[in-house]
PDB file of C-alpha atoms and ligand atoms in Angstrom:
ATOM      1  CA  UNK A   1       5.608  10.170 -15.767  1.00 92.00           C
ATOM      2  CA  UNK A   2       2.513   8.570 -14.274  1.00 96.00           C
ATOM      3  CA  UNK A   3       1.750  10.584 -11.183  1.00 98.00           C
ATOM      4  CA  UNK A   4      -0.902   9.234  -8.828  1.00 98.00           C
ATOM      5  CA  UNK A   5      -2.367  11.067  -5.819  1.00 98.00           C
ATOM      6  CA  UNK A   6      -3.469   8.703  -3.082  1.00 98.00           C
ATOM      7  CA  UNK A   7      -6.331  10.376  -1.265  1.00 97.00           C
ATOM      8  CA  UNK A   8      -8.153   9.514   1.946  1.00 97.00           C
ATOM      9  CA  UNK A   9      -8.758  10.384   5.556  1.00 97.00           C
ATOM     10  CA  UNK A  10      -6.138   9.770   8.268  1.00 95.00           C
ATOM     11  CA  UNK A  11      -5.905   6.015   8.779  1.00 94.00           C
ATOM     12  CA  UNK A  12      -7.468   5.165   5.414  1.00 97.00           C
ATOM     13  CA  UNK A  13      -4.484   3.050   4.452  1.00 96.00           C
ATOM     14  CA  UNK A  14      -2.621   5.294   2.034  1.00 97.00           C
ATOM     15  CA  UNK A  15       0.814   4.391   3.386  1.00 96.00           C
ATOM     16  CA  UNK A  16       0.034   0.651   3.456  1.00 97.00           C
ATOM     17  CA  UNK A  17      -1.188   0.636  -0.149  1.00 98.00           C
ATOM     18  CA  UNK A  18       1.664   2.858  -1.276  1.00 98.00           C
ATOM     19  CA  UNK A  19       4.211   0.232  -0.184  1.00 98.00           C
ATOM     20  CA  UNK A  20       2.636  -2.313  -2.591  1.00 98.00           C
ATOM     21  CA  UNK A  21       1.838   0.044  -5.383  1.00 98.00           C
ATOM     22  CA  UNK A  22       5.301   1.566  -5.582  1.00 98.00           C
ATOM     23  CA  UNK A  23       6.786  -1.894  -6.210  1.00 98.00           C
ATOM     24  CA  UNK A  24       4.127  -3.003  -8.611  1.00 97.00           C
ATOM     25  CA  UNK A  25       4.243   0.113 -10.814  1.00 98.00           C
ATOM     26  CA  UNK A  26       7.848   1.171 -10.089  1.00 98.00           C
ATOM     27  CA  UNK A  27       6.793   4.529  -8.713  1.00 98.00           C
ATOM     28  CA  UNK A  28       8.525   6.889  -6.277  1.00 98.00           C
ATOM     29  CA  UNK A  29       6.534   7.096  -3.048  1.00 98.00           C
ATOM     30  CA  UNK A  30       6.511  10.474  -1.354  1.00 98.00           C
ATOM     31  CA  UNK A  31       4.674  10.647   1.961  1.00 98.00           C
ATOM     32  CA  UNK A  32       4.650  14.168   3.299  1.00 98.00           C
ATOM     33  CA  UNK A  33       3.845  12.783   6.778  1.00 97.00           C
ATOM     34  CA  UNK A  34       6.926  10.532   6.629  1.00 97.00           C
ATOM     35  CA  UNK A  35       9.174  13.355   5.394  1.00 97.00           C
ATOM     36  CA  UNK A  36       7.925  15.618   8.207  1.00 97.00           C
ATOM     37  CA  UNK A  37       8.460  12.866  10.824  1.00 96.00           C
ATOM     38  CA  UNK A  38      11.977  12.285   9.512  1.00 96.00           C
ATOM     39  CA  UNK A  39      12.686  16.012   9.960  1.00 96.00           C
ATOM     40  CA  UNK A  40      11.185  16.010  13.435  1.00 95.00           C
ATOM     41  CA  UNK A  41      13.297  13.085  14.491  1.00 96.00           C
ATOM     42  CA  UNK A  42      16.484  14.711  13.208  1.00 97.00           C
ATOM     43  CA  UNK A  43      15.466  18.063  14.657  1.00 97.00           C
ATOM     44  CA  UNK A  44      16.117  19.950  11.392  1.00 97.00           C
ATOM     45  CA  UNK A  45      15.006  23.527  10.832  1.00 97.00           C
ATOM     46  CA  UNK A  46      11.958  22.186   8.938  1.00 96.00           C
ATOM     47  CA  UNK A  47      11.243  19.737  11.769  1.00 96.00           C
ATOM     48  CA  UNK A  48      11.337  22.547  14.310  1.00 97.00           C
ATOM     49  CA  UNK A  49       8.887  24.591  12.224  1.00 97.00           C
ATOM     50  CA  UNK A  50       6.465  21.731  11.592  1.00 97.00           C
ATOM     51  CA  UNK A  51       6.414  20.239  15.081  1.00 96.00           C
ATOM     52  CA  UNK A  52       3.773  22.413  16.791  1.00 95.00           C
ATOM     53  CA  UNK A  53       1.306  21.861  13.988  1.00 97.00           C
ATOM     54  CA  UNK A  54       1.865  18.131  13.728  1.00 95.00           C
ATOM     55  CA  UNK A  55       1.670  17.490  17.427  1.00 93.00           C
ATOM     56  CA  UNK A  56      -1.669  19.275  17.550  1.00 93.00           C
ATOM     57  CA  UNK A  57      -3.027  17.398  14.530  1.00 94.00           C
ATOM     58  CA  UNK A  58      -3.175  20.697  12.536  1.00 97.00           C
ATOM     59  CA  UNK A  59      -1.997  20.952   8.942  1.00 98.00           C
ATOM     60  CA  UNK A  60       1.469  22.417   8.489  1.00 98.00           C
ATOM     61  CA  UNK A  61       1.262  25.771   6.565  1.00 98.00           C
ATOM     62  CA  UNK A  62       1.051  25.359   2.804  1.00 98.00           C
ATOM     63  CA  UNK A  63       4.138  27.316   1.899  1.00 98.00           C
ATOM     64  CA  UNK A  64       6.415  25.153   4.068  1.00 97.00           C
ATOM     65  CA  UNK A  65       4.774  21.919   2.908  1.00 98.00           C
ATOM     66  CA  UNK A  66       4.845  22.767  -0.753  1.00 98.00           C
ATOM     67  CA  UNK A  67       8.483  23.800  -0.723  1.00 97.00           C
ATOM     68  CA  UNK A  68       9.349  20.526   0.981  1.00 97.00           C
ATOM     69  CA  UNK A  69       7.306  18.499  -1.509  1.00 98.00           C
ATOM     70  CA  UNK A  70       8.957  20.143  -4.531  1.00 97.00           C
ATOM     71  CA  UNK A  71      12.367  19.466  -3.043  1.00 96.00           C
ATOM     72  CA  UNK A  72      11.435  15.795  -2.642  1.00 97.00           C
ATOM     73  CA  UNK A  73      10.162  15.463  -6.203  1.00 98.00           C
ATOM     74  CA  UNK A  74      13.312  17.139  -7.531  1.00 97.00           C
ATOM     75  CA  UNK A  75      15.430  14.418  -5.897  1.00 97.00           C
ATOM     76  CA  UNK A  76      13.982  11.942  -8.451  1.00 97.00           C
ATOM     77  CA  UNK A  77      14.445  13.455 -11.923  1.00 95.00           C
ATOM     78  CA  UNK A  78      14.402  10.072 -13.674  1.00 96.00           C
ATOM     79  CA  UNK A  79      11.350   8.567 -12.027  1.00 97.00           C
ATOM     80  CA  UNK A  80       8.575   6.659 -13.821  1.00 96.00           C
ATOM     81  CA  UNK A  81       6.115   8.624 -11.742  1.00 98.00           C
ATOM     82  CA  UNK A  82       5.380   9.762  -8.228  1.00 98.00           C
ATOM     83  CA  UNK A  83       2.907   8.287  -5.797  1.00 98.00           C
ATOM     84  CA  UNK A  84       1.803  11.243  -3.705  1.00 98.00           C
ATOM     85  CA  UNK A  85       0.652  10.231  -0.250  1.00 98.00           C
ATOM     86  CA  UNK A  86      -0.635  12.978   2.025  1.00 98.00           C
ATOM     87  CA  UNK A  87      -0.235  15.736  -0.540  1.00 98.00           C
ATOM     88  CA  UNK A  88      -2.128  17.747  -1.675  1.00 98.00           C
ATOM     89  CA  UNK A  89      -4.306  18.387   1.366  1.00 98.00           C
ATOM     90  CA  UNK A  90      -5.565  21.897   0.621  1.00 98.00           C
ATOM     91  CA  UNK A  91      -6.810  23.590  -2.500  1.00 98.00           C
ATOM     92  CA  UNK A  92      -3.785  25.853  -2.505  1.00 98.00           C
ATOM     93  CA  UNK A  93      -1.562  22.704  -2.425  1.00 98.00           C
ATOM     94  CA  UNK A  94      -3.425  21.138  -5.365  1.00 98.00           C
ATOM     95  CA  UNK A  95      -2.984  24.294  -7.411  1.00 98.00           C
ATOM     96  CA  UNK A  96       0.698  24.446  -6.456  1.00 98.00           C
ATOM     97  CA  UNK A  97       1.113  20.827  -7.470  1.00 98.00           C
ATOM     98  CA  UNK A  98      -0.540  21.369 -10.822  1.00 98.00           C
ATOM     99  CA  UNK A  99       1.618  24.409 -11.472  1.00 98.00           C
ATOM    100  CA  UNK A 100       4.779  22.650 -10.477  1.00 98.00           C
ATOM    101  CA  UNK A 101       4.020  19.531 -12.566  1.00 98.00           C
ATOM    102  CA  UNK A 102       3.140  21.671 -15.558  1.00 98.00           C
ATOM    103  CA  UNK A 103       6.519  23.414 -15.206  1.00 97.00           C
ATOM    104  CA  UNK A 104       8.239  20.041 -15.600  1.00 96.00           C
ATOM    105  CA  UNK A 105       5.936  18.992 -18.474  1.00 96.00           C
ATOM    106  CA  UNK A 106       4.013  16.556 -16.368  1.00 97.00           C
ATOM    107  CA  UNK A 107       0.582  16.246 -14.677  1.00 98.00           C
ATOM    108  CA  UNK A 108      -1.520  14.321 -12.144  1.00 98.00           C
ATOM    109  CA  UNK A 109      -2.763  11.217 -13.978  1.00 98.00           C
ATOM    110  CA  UNK A 110      -5.334  10.233 -11.342  1.00 98.00           C
ATOM    111  CA  UNK A 111      -6.427  10.806  -7.766  1.00 98.00           C
ATOM    112  CA  UNK A 112      -7.498   7.609  -6.054  1.00 98.00           C
ATOM    113  CA  UNK A 113      -9.451   7.831  -2.817  1.00 98.00           C
ATOM    114  CA  UNK A 114      -9.581   5.097  -0.241  1.00 98.00           C
ATOM    115  CA  UNK A 115     -12.938   5.363   1.377  1.00 97.00           C
ATOM    116  CA  UNK A 116     -13.880   4.153   4.882  1.00 95.00           C
ATOM    117  CA  UNK A 117     -16.163   5.111   7.721  1.00 93.00           C
ATOM    118  CA  UNK A 118     -14.832   7.653  10.318  1.00 91.00           C
ATOM    119  CA  UNK A 119     -15.481   5.522  13.384  1.00 91.00           C
ATOM    120  CA  UNK A 120     -13.595   2.519  11.904  1.00 92.00           C
ATOM    121  CA  UNK A 121     -10.692   4.794  11.003  1.00 95.00           C
ATOM    122  CA  UNK A 122     -10.512   6.420  14.447  1.00 93.00           C
ATOM    123  CA  UNK A 123     -10.260   2.982  16.044  1.00 93.00           C
ATOM    124  CA  UNK A 124      -7.483   1.999  13.571  1.00 93.00           C
ATOM    125  CA  UNK A 125      -5.496   5.102  14.459  1.00 95.00           C
ATOM    126  CA  UNK A 126      -5.843   4.530  18.195  1.00 95.00           C
ATOM    127  CA  UNK A 127      -4.572   0.969  17.692  1.00 95.00           C
ATOM    128  CA  UNK A 128      -1.655   2.315  15.552  1.00 94.00           C
ATOM    129  CA  UNK A 129      -0.875   4.824  18.311  1.00 94.00           C
ATOM    130  CA  UNK A 130      -0.225   2.020  20.799  1.00 94.00           C
ATOM    131  CA  UNK A 131       2.692   0.731  18.804  1.00 94.00           C
ATOM    132  CA  UNK A 132       3.851   3.478  16.434  1.00 89.00           C
ATOM    133  CA  UNK A 133       4.834   6.038  19.066  1.00 87.00           C
ATOM    134  CA  UNK A 134       3.071   8.692  16.993  1.00 89.00           C
ATOM    135  CA  UNK A 135       1.868  11.370  19.442  1.00 89.00           C
ATOM    136  CA  UNK A 136      -0.849  12.419  17.028  1.00 93.00           C
ATOM    137  CA  UNK A 137      -2.323   8.853  17.087  1.00 95.00           C
ATOM    138  CA  UNK A 138      -2.525   8.495  20.826  1.00 94.00           C
ATOM    139  CA  UNK A 139      -5.146  11.062  21.745  1.00 93.00           C
ATOM    140  CA  UNK A 140      -8.694  10.858  20.468  1.00 93.00           C
ATOM    141  CA  UNK A 141      -9.050  14.675  20.565  1.00 94.00           C
ATOM    142  CA  UNK A 142      -6.023  15.144  18.267  1.00 93.00           C
ATOM    143  CA  UNK A 143      -7.380  12.499  15.939  1.00 95.00           C
ATOM    144  CA  UNK A 144     -10.759  14.209  15.788  1.00 94.00           C
ATOM    145  CA  UNK A 145      -8.950  17.494  15.075  1.00 96.00           C
ATOM    146  CA  UNK A 146      -7.256  15.848  12.095  1.00 96.00           C
ATOM    147  CA  UNK A 147     -10.720  14.768  10.843  1.00 96.00           C
ATOM    148  CA  UNK A 148     -11.920  18.292  11.219  1.00 96.00           C
ATOM    149  CA  UNK A 149      -8.917  19.539   9.248  1.00 97.00           C
ATOM    150  CA  UNK A 150      -9.651  16.874   6.601  1.00 97.00           C
ATOM    151  CA  UNK A 151     -13.371  17.786   6.337  1.00 96.00           C
ATOM    152  CA  UNK A 152     -12.726  21.526   6.144  1.00 98.00           C
ATOM    153  CA  UNK A 153      -9.584  21.702   4.033  1.00 98.00           C
ATOM    154  CA  UNK A 154      -9.005  18.412   2.239  1.00 98.00           C
ATOM    155  CA  UNK A 155     -12.467  17.077   1.339  1.00 97.00           C
ATOM    156  CA  UNK A 156     -13.041  19.998  -1.127  1.00 97.00           C
ATOM    157  CA  UNK A 157     -10.224  18.595  -3.300  1.00 98.00           C
ATOM    158  CA  UNK A 158     -12.578  15.797  -4.381  1.00 98.00           C
ATOM    159  CA  UNK A 159     -14.543  18.391  -6.424  1.00 98.00           C
ATOM    160  CA  UNK A 160     -11.316  19.865  -7.790  1.00 98.00           C
ATOM    161  CA  UNK A 161     -10.195  16.540  -9.220  1.00 98.00           C
ATOM    162  CA  UNK A 162     -13.700  15.461 -10.169  1.00 98.00           C
ATOM    163  CA  UNK A 163     -14.010  18.582 -12.292  1.00 98.00           C
ATOM    164  CA  UNK A 164     -10.923  17.455 -14.168  1.00 97.00           C
ATOM    165  CA  UNK A 165     -12.284  13.901 -14.579  1.00 98.00           C
ATOM    166  CA  UNK A 166      -9.431  12.538 -12.459  1.00 98.00           C
ATOM    167  CA  UNK A 167     -11.181  11.403  -9.322  1.00 98.00           C
ATOM    168  CA  UNK A 168     -11.602   7.681  -8.580  1.00 98.00           C
ATOM    169  CA  UNK A 169     -13.069   6.333  -5.358  1.00 98.00           C
ATOM    170  CA  UNK A 170     -12.234   2.858  -4.094  1.00 98.00           C
ATOM    171  CA  UNK A 171     -13.760   0.945  -1.168  1.00 98.00           C
ATOM    172  CA  UNK A 172     -11.022   1.018   1.524  1.00 97.00           C
ATOM    173  CA  UNK A 173     -12.536  -1.743   3.650  1.00 95.00           C
ATOM    174  CA  UNK A 174     -11.268  -5.252   3.019  1.00 95.00           C
ATOM    175  CA  UNK A 175      -7.980  -7.118   3.062  1.00 97.00           C
ATOM    176  CA  UNK A 176      -4.832  -5.251   2.052  1.00 97.00           C
ATOM    177  CA  UNK A 177      -4.570  -7.368  -1.084  1.00 98.00           C
ATOM    178  CA  UNK A 178      -8.186  -6.796  -2.081  1.00 98.00           C
ATOM    179  CA  UNK A 179      -7.722  -3.053  -1.773  1.00 98.00           C
ATOM    180  CA  UNK A 180      -4.465  -3.177  -3.795  1.00 98.00           C
ATOM    181  CA  UNK A 181      -6.419  -4.995  -6.530  1.00 98.00           C
ATOM    182  CA  UNK A 182      -9.123  -2.322  -6.529  1.00 98.00           C
ATOM    183  CA  UNK A 183      -6.558   0.490  -6.788  1.00 98.00           C
ATOM    184  CA  UNK A 184      -4.627  -1.423  -9.443  1.00 98.00           C
ATOM    185  CA  UNK A 185      -7.752  -1.774 -11.549  1.00 98.00           C
ATOM    186  CA  UNK A 186      -7.989   2.008 -11.650  1.00 98.00           C
ATOM    187  CA  UNK A 187      -4.284   2.470 -12.515  1.00 98.00           C
ATOM    188  CA  UNK A 188      -4.430  -0.246 -15.214  1.00 98.00           C
ATOM    189  CA  UNK A 189      -7.275   1.590 -16.925  1.00 97.00           C
ATOM    190  CA  UNK A 190      -5.549   4.949 -17.138  1.00 95.00           C
TER     191      UNK A 190
HETATM  192  N1  ADP B 201       0.116  18.012   2.735  1.00 69.29           N
HETATM  193  C1  ADP B 201       0.216  18.405   4.042  1.00 69.29           C
HETATM  194  N2  ADP B 201      -0.103  19.663   4.383  1.00 69.29           N
HETATM  195  C2  ADP B 201       0.021  20.082   5.661  1.00 69.29           C
HETATM  196  N3  ADP B 201       0.425  19.273   6.632  1.00 69.29           N
HETATM  197  C3  ADP B 201       0.699  18.010   6.374  1.00 69.29           C
HETATM  198  C4  ADP B 201       0.661  17.512   5.022  1.00 69.29           C
HETATM  199  N4  ADP B 201       1.050  16.199   5.038  1.00 69.29           N
HETATM  200  C5  ADP B 201       1.359  15.871   6.339  1.00 69.29           C
HETATM  201  N5  ADP B 201       1.157  16.977   7.125  1.00 69.29           N
HETATM  202  C6  ADP B 201       1.373  17.041   8.580  1.00 69.29           C
HETATM  203  O1  ADP B 201       1.808  15.775   9.053  1.00 69.29           O
HETATM  204  C7  ADP B 201       0.823  15.146   9.904  1.00 69.29           C
HETATM  205  C8  ADP B 201       0.829  13.622   9.687  1.00 69.29           C
HETATM  206  O2  ADP B 201       0.554  13.356   8.341  1.00 69.29           O
HETATM  207  P1  ADP B 201       0.267  11.828   7.888  1.00 69.29           P
HETATM  208  O3  ADP B 201       1.336  10.939   8.288  1.00 69.29           O
HETATM  209  O4  ADP B 201      -0.086  11.896   6.445  1.00 69.29           O
HETATM  210  O5  ADP B 201      -0.910  11.404   8.802  1.00 69.29           O
HETATM  211  P2  ADP B 201      -2.393  10.953   8.723  1.00 69.29           P
HETATM  212  O6  ADP B 201      -2.836  10.745   7.311  1.00 69.29           O
HETATM  213  O7  ADP B 201      -2.359   9.706   9.496  1.00 69.29           O
HETATM  214  O8  ADP B 201      -3.067  12.102   9.397  1.00 69.29           O
HETATM  215  C9  ADP B 201      -0.460  15.853   9.587  1.00 69.29           C
HETATM  216  O9  ADP B 201      -1.431  15.797  10.645  1.00 69.29           O
HETATM  217  C10 ADP B 201       0.027  17.299   9.321  1.00 69.29           C
HETATM  218  O10 ADP B 201       0.345  17.954  10.518  1.00 69.29           O
END
């Protein structure tokens, strides 16, 4: 299994790149944000528990998120590899992911970060909010809260993966195809 973690701030383009990369490398794309939104829409137990956090732009508690993630991975026992999008987002999640992957004789092959400037990203999200219907993209205060969550809880993961020699940063500004090429160059060298 070639498992790739796509890393980046809200709006960095993880979901967009994942759509191309999953086809190109025949990977299973798991977006925790998408899974949560599906549960919200269908008003499941999980959706009910996650809603207050998501609507505020806060992270959903680790225990709930990790359980959901493991359930998703277990739905694809024969996959070539998973493209993780939006997970892990805290140190506890990265440790949980490593422990889980070890338990199935696998590991994270690489973490690839899409890098872009905050102000550009906030504008992108506000644009997305006009058409996507996502409550968390329509209010600048909620967006800024997600950046604060990212800076406090997610940014430290860069060191975690750097220490393992698995962290690769890619310039996230450019055309979609250019960025896919940059990410592909990293994957092709693994
Ligand atoms: N790994 C995670 N841990 C905790 N909460 C998460 C995680 N992934 C997604 N969420 C919740 O779902 C929301 C939307 O996630 P996502 O679609 O990845 O949005 P974005 O990257 O645009 O902020 C997050 O703000 C958070 O509330």
